Amino acid sequence: MMSRRDALARALRQRARRHRRRGGILMYHCISEETYDPWAICVSARAFDDQMAVLAQARAVVDLAAFAGDDAYSRTGAQLAVTFDDGYVDNLVVALPVLERYEIPATIFVIGNAVGRTREFWWDGLQRALMSGEPLPDRLDFPFGDGQRAFSVNEQPGDIEANARWRADSGEISTSRQALFRALWDAIVVLEPTEQDDAIDYVLSWAGRTSTPPTSRVAVDAEQFSRLADHPLITLGSHTLDHVSLTDLPAERQHAQISAGHRKIEELSGSRVTRFSYPYGRFDDSSLAAVRELGVEVACNSVPMPAIASDDPHALPRVQATEMDGDQFTRWLREDHGLLRGQLL
């Protein structure tokens, strides 16, 4: 969770960017409805349609490639690109028809080993196990990571409502489920991929949840991937092989994850891939070097601010769109990020 000092520093940096030539890169993940969404990664189909309608009316959308050079930046923040992370199946089934309706291009960053995988991403399994509102046992003994740890669950009146409102990246922890979710997320994110699966299976079993995920919360299969790859509005990018936390790995393993994931997406798509997104937005000098070595033209992180012309095209910030109707979305772009300032909407 961000400290007040870090939040103030970010706000000052963002304010300074409003006076520079700028553009916006929008970040989406899932187009689906979730009552409990601690990372705010889900946007409903209705809200997504509203948001794309705003962009279409403003004639604001450019392809992400425009951010590799100088074309996307202006004093009014008039141009935006649309991106998705991970490769959820709803990007094809729900988002693509909306993009087609408004003729909006988008980049989808796909995790190499996720294509055709029938289990949910570990962070979705953790959310389903802990934050669904269903009863939990009073104690969890968690044997993964740095030694066994014990956690207590002590439910209080009002916790269900508080958990539905809570955001893991910005909200103060006020319930035992929130504390458990954040502690386990921090422990699991640094595990090896197979250990992450084992940890989630363990937590789902402890919580009494089925191991079968909702069909909407899995990644595309090979046939669905091909449909995205062949679509004229969609450009595919890579997102590492296993969605690892790069900054928790040594340089050689970062390089292996980035390059192997990149090759996998190129092999599946049959095309050269020139776009990349850092999992969890985490990167360092080793990550940057590996991305540049691959000949990537544009790479995105998750720092929530507009991009400016002087930004490194291999470390471009993005603003995460959340559940907002069209009017809310317009105000958020203009007031929070200084974007779409010149358009009449």
PDB file of N, CA and C in Angstrom, residues 178-220:
ATOM      1  N   GLN A 178      -9.305  -8.588   4.640  1.00  0.00           N
ATOM      2  CA  GLN A 178      -8.426  -7.700   3.884  1.00  0.00           C
ATOM      3  C   GLN A 178      -6.965  -7.940   4.269  1.00  0.00           C
ATOM      4  N   ALA A 179      -6.699  -8.058   5.549  1.00  0.00           N
ATOM      5  CA  ALA A 179      -5.328  -8.303   6.008  1.00  0.00           C
ATOM      6  C   ALA A 179      -4.820  -9.646   5.488  1.00  0.00           C
ATOM      7  N   LEU A 180      -5.685 -10.673   5.515  1.00  0.00           N
ATOM      8  CA  LEU A 180      -5.285 -11.990   5.029  1.00  0.00           C
ATOM      9  C   LEU A 180      -5.033 -11.951   3.530  1.00  0.00           C
ATOM     10  N   PHE A 181      -5.927 -11.306   2.792  1.00  0.00           N
ATOM     11  CA  PHE A 181      -5.756 -11.223   1.343  1.00  0.00           C
ATOM     12  C   PHE A 181      -4.437 -10.555   1.002  1.00  0.00           C
ATOM     13  N   ARG A 182      -4.134  -9.431   1.633  1.00  0.00           N
ATOM     14  CA  ARG A 182      -2.923  -8.710   1.273  1.00  0.00           C
ATOM     15  C   ARG A 182      -1.676  -9.482   1.678  1.00  0.00           C
ATOM     16  N   ALA A 183      -1.705 -10.130   2.851  1.00  0.00           N
ATOM     17  CA  ALA A 183      -0.543 -10.905   3.290  1.00  0.00           C
ATOM     18  C   ALA A 183      -0.281 -12.090   2.356  1.00  0.00           C
ATOM     19  N   LEU A 184      -1.339 -12.790   1.972  1.00  0.00           N
ATOM     20  CA  LEU A 184      -1.160 -13.932   1.075  1.00  0.00           C
ATOM     21  C   LEU A 184      -0.758 -13.479  -0.330  1.00  0.00           C
ATOM     22  N   TRP A 185      -1.336 -12.377  -0.812  1.00  0.00           N
ATOM     23  CA  TRP A 185      -0.949 -11.874  -2.129  1.00  0.00           C
ATOM     24  C   TRP A 185       0.548 -11.561  -2.156  1.00  0.00           C
ATOM     25  N   ASP A 186       1.030 -10.885  -1.122  1.00  0.00           N
ATOM     26  CA  ASP A 186       2.454 -10.532  -1.066  1.00  0.00           C
ATOM     27  C   ASP A 186       3.339 -11.771  -0.965  1.00  0.00           C
ATOM     28  N   ALA A 187       2.842 -12.822  -0.323  1.00  0.00           N
ATOM     29  CA  ALA A 187       3.618 -14.056  -0.209  1.00  0.00           C
ATOM     30  C   ALA A 187       3.612 -14.855  -1.508  1.00  0.00           C
ATOM     31  N   ILE A 188       2.472 -14.904  -2.188  1.00  0.00           N
ATOM     32  CA  ILE A 188       2.332 -15.744  -3.373  1.00  0.00           C
ATOM     33  C   ILE A 188       2.973 -15.120  -4.597  1.00  0.00           C
ATOM     34  N   VAL A 189       2.971 -13.797  -4.697  1.00  0.00           N
ATOM     35  CA  VAL A 189       3.461 -13.137  -5.906  1.00  0.00           C
ATOM     36  C   VAL A 189       4.920 -13.470  -6.201  1.00  0.00           C
ATOM     37  N   VAL A 190       5.708 -13.802  -5.187  1.00  0.00           N
ATOM     38  CA  VAL A 190       7.133 -14.069  -5.391  1.00  0.00           C
ATOM     39  C   VAL A 190       7.442 -15.563  -5.506  1.00  0.00           C
ATOM     40  N   LEU A 191       6.428 -16.430  -5.433  1.00  0.00           N
ATOM     41  CA  LEU A 191       6.656 -17.867  -5.563  1.00  0.00           C
ATOM     42  C   LEU A 191       6.872 -18.258  -7.020  1.00  0.00           C
ATOM     43  N   GLU A 192       7.455 -19.435  -7.223  1.00  0.00           N
ATOM     44  CA  GLU A 192       7.560 -19.992  -8.558  1.00  0.00           C
ATOM     45  C   GLU A 192       6.156 -20.294  -9.091  1.00  0.00           C
ATOM     46  N   PRO A 193       5.963 -20.273 -10.413  1.00  0.00           N
ATOM     47  CA  PRO A 193       4.614 -20.492 -10.957  1.00  0.00           C
ATOM     48  C   PRO A 193       3.933 -21.763 -10.463  1.00  0.00           C
ATOM     49  N   THR A 194       4.661 -22.880 -10.404  1.00  0.00           N
ATOM     50  CA  THR A 194       4.023 -24.115  -9.927  1.00  0.00           C
ATOM     51  C   THR A 194       3.666 -24.013  -8.453  1.00  0.00           C
ATOM     52  N   GLU A 195       4.493 -23.323  -7.671  1.00  0.00           N
ATOM     53  CA  GLU A 195       4.184 -23.115  -6.260  1.00  0.00           C
ATOM     54  C   GLU A 195       2.977 -22.202  -6.092  1.00  0.00           C
ATOM     55  N   GLN A 196       2.834 -21.223  -6.979  1.00  0.00           N
ATOM     56  CA  GLN A 196       1.654 -20.352  -6.925  1.00  0.00           C
ATOM     57  C   GLN A 196       0.385 -21.179  -7.110  1.00  0.00           C
ATOM     58  N   ASP A 197       0.409 -22.097  -8.081  1.00  0.00           N
ATOM     59  CA  ASP A 197      -0.751 -22.960  -8.297  1.00  0.00           C
ATOM     60  C   ASP A 197      -1.036 -23.795  -7.054  1.00  0.00           C
ATOM     61  N   ASP A 198       0.007 -24.364  -6.469  1.00  0.00           N
ATOM     62  CA  ASP A 198      -0.175 -25.191  -5.274  1.00  0.00           C
ATOM     63  C   ASP A 198      -0.730 -24.360  -4.123  1.00  0.00           C
ATOM     64  N   ALA A 199      -0.227 -23.156  -3.960  1.00  0.00           N
ATOM     65  CA  ALA A 199      -0.686 -22.302  -2.871  1.00  0.00           C
ATOM     66  C   ALA A 199      -2.159 -21.947  -3.041  1.00  0.00           C
ATOM     67  N   ILE A 200      -2.569 -21.635  -4.269  1.00  0.00           N
ATOM     68  CA  ILE A 200      -3.962 -21.280  -4.507  1.00  0.00           C
ATOM     69  C   ILE A 200      -4.872 -22.484  -4.316  1.00  0.00           C
ATOM     70  N   ASP A 201      -4.453 -23.656  -4.793  1.00  0.00           N
ATOM     71  CA  ASP A 201      -5.242 -24.871  -4.554  1.00  0.00           C
ATOM     72  C   ASP A 201      -5.430 -25.094  -3.057  1.00  0.00           C
ATOM     73  N   TYR A 202      -4.376 -24.868  -2.295  1.00  0.00           N
ATOM     74  CA  TYR A 202      -4.427 -25.055  -0.841  1.00  0.00           C
ATOM     75  C   TYR A 202      -5.420 -24.080  -0.206  1.00  0.00           C
ATOM     76  N   VAL A 203      -5.365 -22.823  -0.608  1.00  0.00           N
ATOM     77  CA  VAL A 203      -6.243 -21.811  -0.017  1.00  0.00           C
ATOM     78  C   VAL A 203      -7.689 -22.030  -0.442  1.00  0.00           C
ATOM     79  N   LEU A 204      -7.916 -22.398  -1.700  1.00  0.00           N
ATOM     80  CA  LEU A 204      -9.277 -22.687  -2.148  1.00  0.00           C
ATOM     81  C   LEU A 204      -9.867 -23.859  -1.368  1.00  0.00           C
ATOM     82  N   SER A 205      -9.078 -24.905  -1.166  1.00  0.00           N
ATOM     83  CA  SER A 205      -9.555 -26.054  -0.399  1.00  0.00           C
ATOM     84  C   SER A 205      -9.853 -25.659   1.040  1.00  0.00           C
ATOM     85  N   TRP A 206      -8.958 -24.908   1.653  1.00  0.00           N
ATOM     86  CA  TRP A 206      -9.166 -24.438   3.035  1.00  0.00           C
ATOM     87  C   TRP A 206     -10.455 -23.619   3.135  1.00  0.00           C
ATOM     88  N   ALA A 207     -10.720 -22.789   2.138  1.00  0.00           N
ATOM     89  CA  ALA A 207     -11.888 -21.920   2.165  1.00  0.00           C
ATOM     90  C   ALA A 207     -13.175 -22.646   1.769  1.00  0.00           C
ATOM     91  N   GLY A 208     -13.043 -23.898   1.302  1.00  0.00           N
ATOM     92  CA  GLY A 208     -14.220 -24.647   0.889  1.00  0.00           C
ATOM     93  C   GLY A 208     -14.767 -24.238  -0.460  1.00  0.00           C
ATOM     94  N   ARG A 209     -13.912 -23.700  -1.308  1.00  0.00           N
ATOM     95  CA  ARG A 209     -14.332 -23.276  -2.634  1.00  0.00           C
ATOM     96  C   ARG A 209     -13.984 -24.345  -3.666  1.00  0.00           C
ATOM     97  N   THR A 210     -14.758 -24.404  -4.727  1.00  0.00           N
ATOM     98  CA  THR A 210     -14.472 -25.338  -5.805  1.00  0.00           C
ATOM     99  C   THR A 210     -13.178 -24.952  -6.507  1.00  0.00           C
ATOM    100  N   SER A 211     -12.503 -25.944  -7.040  1.00  0.00           N
ATOM    101  CA  SER A 211     -11.281 -25.675  -7.791  1.00  0.00           C
ATOM    102  C   SER A 211     -11.569 -25.273  -9.233  1.00  0.00           C
ATOM    103  N   THR A 212     -12.826 -25.377  -9.640  1.00  0.00           N
ATOM    104  CA  THR A 212     -13.210 -25.028 -11.009  1.00  0.00           C
ATOM    105  C   THR A 212     -13.492 -23.535 -11.106  1.00  0.00           C
ATOM    106  N   PRO A 213     -12.756 -22.814 -11.947  1.00  0.00           N
ATOM    107  CA  PRO A 213     -12.942 -21.359 -12.013  1.00  0.00           C
ATOM    108  C   PRO A 213     -14.134 -20.984 -12.874  1.00  0.00           C
ATOM    109  N   PRO A 214     -14.650 -19.769 -12.727  1.00  0.00           N
ATOM    110  CA  PRO A 214     -15.669 -19.277 -13.669  1.00  0.00           C
ATOM    111  C   PRO A 214     -15.085 -19.258 -15.077  1.00  0.00           C
ATOM    112  N   THR A 215     -15.870 -19.660 -16.054  1.00  0.00           N
ATOM    113  CA  THR A 215     -15.355 -19.744 -17.416  1.00  0.00           C
ATOM    114  C   THR A 215     -14.948 -18.383 -17.964  1.00  0.00           C
ATOM    115  N   SER A 216     -15.484 -17.305 -17.391  1.00  0.00           N
ATOM    116  CA  SER A 216     -15.149 -15.967 -17.876  1.00  0.00           C
ATOM    117  C   SER A 216     -13.811 -15.464 -17.371  1.00  0.00           C
ATOM    118  N   ARG A 217     -13.216 -16.151 -16.387  1.00  0.00           N
ATOM    119  CA  ARG A 217     -12.006 -15.641 -15.760  1.00  0.00           C
ATOM    120  C   ARG A 217     -10.765 -16.460 -16.098  1.00  0.00           C
ATOM    121  N   VAL A 218     -10.778 -17.079 -17.255  1.00  0.00           N
ATOM    122  CA  VAL A 218      -9.594 -17.797 -17.728  1.00  0.00           C
ATOM    123  C   VAL A 218      -9.041 -17.078 -18.960  1.00  0.00           C
ATOM    124  N   ALA A 219      -7.878 -17.493 -19.392  1.00  0.00           N
ATOM    125  CA  ALA A 219      -7.247 -16.892 -20.567  1.00  0.00           C
ATOM    126  C   ALA A 219      -7.793 -17.517 -21.849  1.00  0.00           C
ATOM    127  N   VAL A 220      -7.495 -16.868 -22.951  1.00  0.00           N
ATOM    128  CA  VAL A 220      -7.900 -17.399 -24.252  1.00  0.00           C
ATOM    129  C   VAL A 220      -7.208 -18.732 -24.522  1.00  0.00           C
TER     130      VAL A 220
END
